[in-house]
Coordinates of C-alpha atoms and ligand atoms in Angstrom, one line a residue:
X10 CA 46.6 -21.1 -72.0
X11 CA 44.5 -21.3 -68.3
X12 CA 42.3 -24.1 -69.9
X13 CA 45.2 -26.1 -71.3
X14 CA 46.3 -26.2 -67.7
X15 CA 46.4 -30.1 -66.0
X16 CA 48.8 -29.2 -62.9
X17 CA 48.1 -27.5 -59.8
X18 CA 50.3 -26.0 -57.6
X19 CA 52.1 -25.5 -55.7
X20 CA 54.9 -26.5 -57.5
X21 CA 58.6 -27.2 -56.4
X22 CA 61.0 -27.8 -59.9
X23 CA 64.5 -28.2 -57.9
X24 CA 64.6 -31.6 -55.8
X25 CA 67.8 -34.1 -55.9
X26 CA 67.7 -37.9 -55.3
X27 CA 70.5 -40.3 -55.0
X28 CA 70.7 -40.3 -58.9
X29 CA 73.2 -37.4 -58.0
X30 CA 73.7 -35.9 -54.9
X31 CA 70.2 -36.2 -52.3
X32 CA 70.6 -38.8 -49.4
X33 CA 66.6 -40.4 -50.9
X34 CA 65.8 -42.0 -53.5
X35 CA 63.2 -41.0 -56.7
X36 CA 60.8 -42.4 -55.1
X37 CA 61.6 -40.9 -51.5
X38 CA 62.2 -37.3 -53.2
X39 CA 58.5 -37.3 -54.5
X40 CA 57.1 -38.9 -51.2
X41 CA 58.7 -36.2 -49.4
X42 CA 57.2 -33.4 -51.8
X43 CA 53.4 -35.1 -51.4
X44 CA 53.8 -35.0 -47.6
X45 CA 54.8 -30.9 -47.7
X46 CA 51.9 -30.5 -49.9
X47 CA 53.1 -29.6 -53.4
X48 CA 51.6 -31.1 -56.7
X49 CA 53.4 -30.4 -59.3
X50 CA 57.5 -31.2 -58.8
X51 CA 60.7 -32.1 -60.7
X52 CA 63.4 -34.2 -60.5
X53 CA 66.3 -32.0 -61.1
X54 CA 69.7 -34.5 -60.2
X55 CA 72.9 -33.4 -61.3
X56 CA 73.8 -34.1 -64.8
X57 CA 71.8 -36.9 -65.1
X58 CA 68.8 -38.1 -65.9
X59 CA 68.8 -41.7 -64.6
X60 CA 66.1 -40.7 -62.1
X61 CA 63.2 -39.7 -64.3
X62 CA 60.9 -42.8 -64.4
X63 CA 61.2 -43.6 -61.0
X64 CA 60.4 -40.4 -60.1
X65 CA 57.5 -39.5 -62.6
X66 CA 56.0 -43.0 -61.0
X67 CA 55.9 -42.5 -57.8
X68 CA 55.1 -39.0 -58.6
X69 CA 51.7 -39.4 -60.4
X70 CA 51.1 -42.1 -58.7
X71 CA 50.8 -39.6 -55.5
X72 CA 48.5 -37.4 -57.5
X73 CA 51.3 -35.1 -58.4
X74 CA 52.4 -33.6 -62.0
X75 CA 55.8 -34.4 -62.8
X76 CA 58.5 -32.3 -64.9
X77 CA 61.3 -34.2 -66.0
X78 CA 64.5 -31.9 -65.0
X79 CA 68.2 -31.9 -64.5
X80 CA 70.7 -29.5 -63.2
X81 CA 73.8 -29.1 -65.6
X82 CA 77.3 -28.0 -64.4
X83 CA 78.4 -25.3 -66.3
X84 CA 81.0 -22.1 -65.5
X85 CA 81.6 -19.1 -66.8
X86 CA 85.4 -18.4 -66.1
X87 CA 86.0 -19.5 -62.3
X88 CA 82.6 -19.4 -61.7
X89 CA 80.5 -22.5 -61.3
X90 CA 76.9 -21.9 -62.9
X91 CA 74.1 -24.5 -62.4
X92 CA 71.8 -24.4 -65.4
X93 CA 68.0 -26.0 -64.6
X94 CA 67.3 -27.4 -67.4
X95 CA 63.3 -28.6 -68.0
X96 CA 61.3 -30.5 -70.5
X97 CA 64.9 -31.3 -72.9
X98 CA 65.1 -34.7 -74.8
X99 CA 67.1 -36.8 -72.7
X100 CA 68.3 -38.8 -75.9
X101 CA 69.6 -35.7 -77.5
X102 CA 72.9 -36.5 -79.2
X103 CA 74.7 -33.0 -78.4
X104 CA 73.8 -32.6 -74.6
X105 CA 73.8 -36.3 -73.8
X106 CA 77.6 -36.4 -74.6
X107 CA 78.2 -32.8 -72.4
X108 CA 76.4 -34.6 -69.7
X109 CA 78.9 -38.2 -69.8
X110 CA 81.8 -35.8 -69.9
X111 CA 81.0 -33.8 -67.2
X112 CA 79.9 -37.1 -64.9
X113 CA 83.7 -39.1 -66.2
X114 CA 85.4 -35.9 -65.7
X115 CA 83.7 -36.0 -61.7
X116 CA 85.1 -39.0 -61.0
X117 CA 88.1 -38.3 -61.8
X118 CA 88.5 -35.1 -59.8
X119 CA 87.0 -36.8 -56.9
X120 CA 89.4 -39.3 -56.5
X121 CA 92.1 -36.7 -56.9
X122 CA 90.3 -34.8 -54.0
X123 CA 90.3 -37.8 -52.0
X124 CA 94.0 -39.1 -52.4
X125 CA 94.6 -35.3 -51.6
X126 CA 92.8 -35.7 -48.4
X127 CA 93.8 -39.3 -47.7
X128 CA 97.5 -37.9 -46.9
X129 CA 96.0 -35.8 -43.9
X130 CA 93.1 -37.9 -42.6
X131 CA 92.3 -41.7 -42.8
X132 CA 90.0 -41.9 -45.9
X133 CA 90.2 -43.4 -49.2
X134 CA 88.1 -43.8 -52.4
X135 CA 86.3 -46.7 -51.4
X136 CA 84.9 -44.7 -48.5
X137 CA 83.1 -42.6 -51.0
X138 CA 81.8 -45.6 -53.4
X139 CA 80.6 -46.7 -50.1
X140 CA 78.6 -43.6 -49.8
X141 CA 77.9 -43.3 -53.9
X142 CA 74.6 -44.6 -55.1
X143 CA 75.2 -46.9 -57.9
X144 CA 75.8 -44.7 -61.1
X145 CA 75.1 -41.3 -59.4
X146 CA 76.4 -38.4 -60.7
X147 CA 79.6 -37.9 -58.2
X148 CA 80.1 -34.9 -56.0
X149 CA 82.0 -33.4 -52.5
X150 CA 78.7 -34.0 -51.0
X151 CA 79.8 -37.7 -51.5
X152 CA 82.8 -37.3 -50.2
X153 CA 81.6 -35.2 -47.4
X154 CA 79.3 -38.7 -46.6
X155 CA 82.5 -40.4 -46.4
X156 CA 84.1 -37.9 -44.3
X157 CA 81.2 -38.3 -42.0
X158 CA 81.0 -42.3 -41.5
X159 CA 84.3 -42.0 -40.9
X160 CA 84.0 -39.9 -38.0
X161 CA 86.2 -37.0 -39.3
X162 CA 83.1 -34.2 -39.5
X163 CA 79.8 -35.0 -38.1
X164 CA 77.5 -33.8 -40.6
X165 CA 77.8 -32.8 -44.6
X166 CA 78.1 -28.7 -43.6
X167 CA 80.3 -29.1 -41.5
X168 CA 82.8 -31.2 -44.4
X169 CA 81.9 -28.4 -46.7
X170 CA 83.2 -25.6 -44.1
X171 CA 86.6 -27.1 -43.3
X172 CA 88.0 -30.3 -45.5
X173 CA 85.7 -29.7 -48.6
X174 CA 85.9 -25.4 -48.7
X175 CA 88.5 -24.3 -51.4
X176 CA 90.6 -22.5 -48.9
X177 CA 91.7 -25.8 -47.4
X178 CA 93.7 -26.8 -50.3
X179 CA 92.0 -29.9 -51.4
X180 CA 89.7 -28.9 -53.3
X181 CA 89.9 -29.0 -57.4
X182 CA 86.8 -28.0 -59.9
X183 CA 86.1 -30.8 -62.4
X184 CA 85.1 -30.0 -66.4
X185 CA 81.9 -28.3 -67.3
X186 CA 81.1 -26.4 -70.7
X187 CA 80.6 -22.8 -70.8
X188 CA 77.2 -21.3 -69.4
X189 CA 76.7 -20.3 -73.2
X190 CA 77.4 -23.3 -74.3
X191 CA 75.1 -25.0 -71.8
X192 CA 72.1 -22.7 -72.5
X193 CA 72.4 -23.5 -76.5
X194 CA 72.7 -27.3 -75.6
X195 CA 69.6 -27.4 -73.4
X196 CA 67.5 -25.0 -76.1
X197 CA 68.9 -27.2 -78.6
X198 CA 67.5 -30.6 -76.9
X199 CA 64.0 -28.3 -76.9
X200 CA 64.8 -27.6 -73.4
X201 CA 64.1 -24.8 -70.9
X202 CA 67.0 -23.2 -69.4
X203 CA 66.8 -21.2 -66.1
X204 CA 69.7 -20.1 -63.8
X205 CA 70.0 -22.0 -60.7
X206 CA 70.8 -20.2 -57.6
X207 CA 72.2 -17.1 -59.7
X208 CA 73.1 -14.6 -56.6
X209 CA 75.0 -16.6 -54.2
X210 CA 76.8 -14.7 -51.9
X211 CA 80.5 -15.5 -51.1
X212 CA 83.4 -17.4 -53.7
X213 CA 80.5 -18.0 -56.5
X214 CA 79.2 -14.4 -57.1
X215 CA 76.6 -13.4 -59.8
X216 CA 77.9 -13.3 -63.2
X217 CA 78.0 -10.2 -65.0
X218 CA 75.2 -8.2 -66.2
X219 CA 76.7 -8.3 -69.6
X220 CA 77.0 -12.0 -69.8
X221 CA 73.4 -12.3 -68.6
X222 CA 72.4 -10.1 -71.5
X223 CA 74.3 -12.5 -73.9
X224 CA 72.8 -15.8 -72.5
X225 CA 69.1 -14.2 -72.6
X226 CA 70.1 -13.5 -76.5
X227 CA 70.8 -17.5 -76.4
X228 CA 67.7 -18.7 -74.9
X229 CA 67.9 -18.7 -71.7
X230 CA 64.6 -18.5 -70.1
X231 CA 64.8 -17.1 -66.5
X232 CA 65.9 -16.9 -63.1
X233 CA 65.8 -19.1 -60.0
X234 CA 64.9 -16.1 -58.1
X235 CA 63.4 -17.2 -54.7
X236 CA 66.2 -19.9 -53.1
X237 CA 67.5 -19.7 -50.1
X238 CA 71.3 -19.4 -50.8
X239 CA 70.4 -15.8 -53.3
X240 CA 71.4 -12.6 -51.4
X241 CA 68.8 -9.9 -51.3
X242 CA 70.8 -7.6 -53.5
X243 CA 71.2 -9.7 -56.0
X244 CA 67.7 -10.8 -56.5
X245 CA 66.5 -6.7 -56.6
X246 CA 68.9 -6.8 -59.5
X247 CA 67.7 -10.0 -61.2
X248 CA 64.6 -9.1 -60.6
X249 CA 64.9 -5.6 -62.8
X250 CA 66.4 -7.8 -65.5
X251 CA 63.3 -10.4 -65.7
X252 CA 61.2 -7.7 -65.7
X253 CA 63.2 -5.8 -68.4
X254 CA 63.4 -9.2 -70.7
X255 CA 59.5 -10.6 -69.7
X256 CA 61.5 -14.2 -68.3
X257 CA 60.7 -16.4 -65.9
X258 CA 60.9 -16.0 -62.3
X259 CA 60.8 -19.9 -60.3
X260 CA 61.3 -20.4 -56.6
X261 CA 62.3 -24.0 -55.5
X262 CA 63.6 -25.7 -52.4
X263 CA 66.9 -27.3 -53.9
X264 CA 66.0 -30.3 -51.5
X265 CA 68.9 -32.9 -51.1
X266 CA 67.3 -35.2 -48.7
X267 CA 69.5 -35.3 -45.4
X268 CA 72.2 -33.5 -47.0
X269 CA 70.5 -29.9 -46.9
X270 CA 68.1 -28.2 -44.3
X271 CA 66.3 -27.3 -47.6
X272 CA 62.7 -28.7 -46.9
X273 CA 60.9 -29.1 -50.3
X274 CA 58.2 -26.4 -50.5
X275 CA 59.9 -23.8 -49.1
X276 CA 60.3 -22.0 -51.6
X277 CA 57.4 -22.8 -55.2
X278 CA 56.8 -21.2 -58.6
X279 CA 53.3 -20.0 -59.7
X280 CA 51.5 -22.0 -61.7
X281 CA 51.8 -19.0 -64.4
X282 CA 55.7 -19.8 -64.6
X283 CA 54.9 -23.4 -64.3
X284 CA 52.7 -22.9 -67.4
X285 CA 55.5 -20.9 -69.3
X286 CA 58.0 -24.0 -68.6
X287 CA 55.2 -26.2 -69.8
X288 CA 54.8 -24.0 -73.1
X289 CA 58.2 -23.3 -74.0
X290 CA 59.8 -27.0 -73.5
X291 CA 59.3 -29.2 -76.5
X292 CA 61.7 -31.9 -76.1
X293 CA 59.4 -33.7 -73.4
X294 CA 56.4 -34.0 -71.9
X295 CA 55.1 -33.3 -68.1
X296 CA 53.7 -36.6 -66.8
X297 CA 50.4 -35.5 -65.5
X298 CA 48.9 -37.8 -62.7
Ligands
AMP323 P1 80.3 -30.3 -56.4 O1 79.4 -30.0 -57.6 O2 80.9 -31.6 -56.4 O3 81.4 -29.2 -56.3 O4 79.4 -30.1 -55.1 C1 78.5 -29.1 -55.0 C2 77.2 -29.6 -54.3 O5 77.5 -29.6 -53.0 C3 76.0 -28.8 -54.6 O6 75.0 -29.7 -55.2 C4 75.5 -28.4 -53.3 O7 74.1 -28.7 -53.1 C5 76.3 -29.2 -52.3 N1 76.7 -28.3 -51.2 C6 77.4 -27.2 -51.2 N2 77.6 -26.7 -50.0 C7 77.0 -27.5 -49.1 C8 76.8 -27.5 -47.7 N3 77.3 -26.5 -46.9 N4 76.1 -28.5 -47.2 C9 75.6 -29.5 -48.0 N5 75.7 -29.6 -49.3 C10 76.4 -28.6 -49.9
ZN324 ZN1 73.5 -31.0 -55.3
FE325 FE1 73.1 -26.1 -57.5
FE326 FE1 70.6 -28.2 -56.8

């Protein structure tokens, strides 16, 4: 495998552009990567993979190695799971529809957030398409942005911790498949699956161990272990079950730009994971610089 290699580290596989949900764009995203140093990185937007050839430009043309990615809503009862998903066919029939029926069904529940809050506080849709990049996947972070140039919050956190957190009242989920469904559409597209963020503390919680055991049986290929929002419990016990099942561990900033103090770098994945991902995805290629 070592002499295959054609990337270097350090790697970063969890960025987000204004394809979904980051303030930059592709192009900005990767710039931002080369200035912190990494050289290998993937564009991982939010059910969508509009960003990819923008981003594998500007990223080889930087010098970097890029790894086309997305990050597919999922849930698993009340829980919202992110699924990282690398190296999938972005034409696949299967997971190409999951995708447009999670992005409709986001618009949809965001302009049902937004009449909600429109009753309490001068905004309205067009506030958030003001603040939506053209065909981005839509999200509260959007709406947050709205929020903000309307001079109701100051900054993106501070929407999420009053108007935007589900305590408030206004807030509403939007569709997304089962996690075992999204792990068998990503492996069927030739994908890699590995769980986003899968110890937050707070509302989200890790899923259970038994469910876990059922989505390794399904393919899924590892853990986003080192991320800033996992509690230190949670990882000890994650990192007993990668051990257990030989998966992979990745580390990775989750960088939205402005929107996020993530800085990308902060957190990377070894270039042995990195050449895992590379091995096990066959429904793309990385775009080596
Ligand atoms: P949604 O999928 O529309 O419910 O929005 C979730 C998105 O909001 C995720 O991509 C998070 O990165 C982002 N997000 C969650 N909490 C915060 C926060 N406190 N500040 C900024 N962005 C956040
Ligand atoms: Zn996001
Ligand atoms: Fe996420
Ligand atoms: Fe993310």
């Amino acid at each position: 495998m070592a002499g295959d290699r054609r990337f270097e580290g350090p790697s970063d596989l969890h960025l987000h552009s204004v394809h979904s949900d980051g303030t930059e764009s592709a192009a900005q995203v990767m710039a931002a990567a080369h200035r912190r140093g990494l050289r290998t990185v993937a564009l991982t937007d939010h059910d969508t993979t509009s960003g990819w050839a923008e981003a594998a430009e500007a990223a080889t043309s930087m010098g970097m190695t890029f790894l086309p990615g997305m990050e597919l809503s999922a849930r698993n009862e009340w829980r919202s799971v992110h699924l990282l998903a690398y190296l999938f066919d972005p034409d696949d029939a299967g997971l190409r529809a999951e995708m447009e029926r999670i992005r409709e069904d986001r618009i949809g529940r965001a302009e049902r957030i937004v009449r909600s809050i429109g009753r309490d506080y001068p905004l309205t849709w067009a506030d958030v398409v003001a603040n939506t990049g053209s065909g981005a996947t839509v999200g509260r972070p959007h709406i947050a942005d709205a929020l903000v140039a309307r001079g109701i919050v100051k900054t993106r956190a501070e929407a999420f911790d009053t108007i935007l957190h589900p305590r408030t009242g206004y807030y509403e989920g939007h569709y997304a498949p089962d996690v075992e469904r999204a792990v068998s559409l990503v492996v069927g597209a030739g994908g890699v699956p590995i769980v986003a963020h899968p110890t937050p503390s707070g509302r989200a919680r890790m899923m259970p161990l038994d469910l876990i055991d059922r989505l390794i049986g399904t393919g899924l290929a590892g853990f986003e272990i080192d991320h800033r929002e996992n509690t230190e419990s949670g990882k000890r016990i994650l990192r007993e079950v990668v051990e257990r099942h030989d998966l992979i561990v990745t580390g990775s900033s989750d960088y939205h730009g402005l929107g996020k103090p993530n800085q990308p770098g902060e957190n990377t994945t070894s270039d042995d994971m990195v050449a895992r991902i590379i091995s096990l995805g066959t429904g793309s290629r990385p775009v080596y610089h």
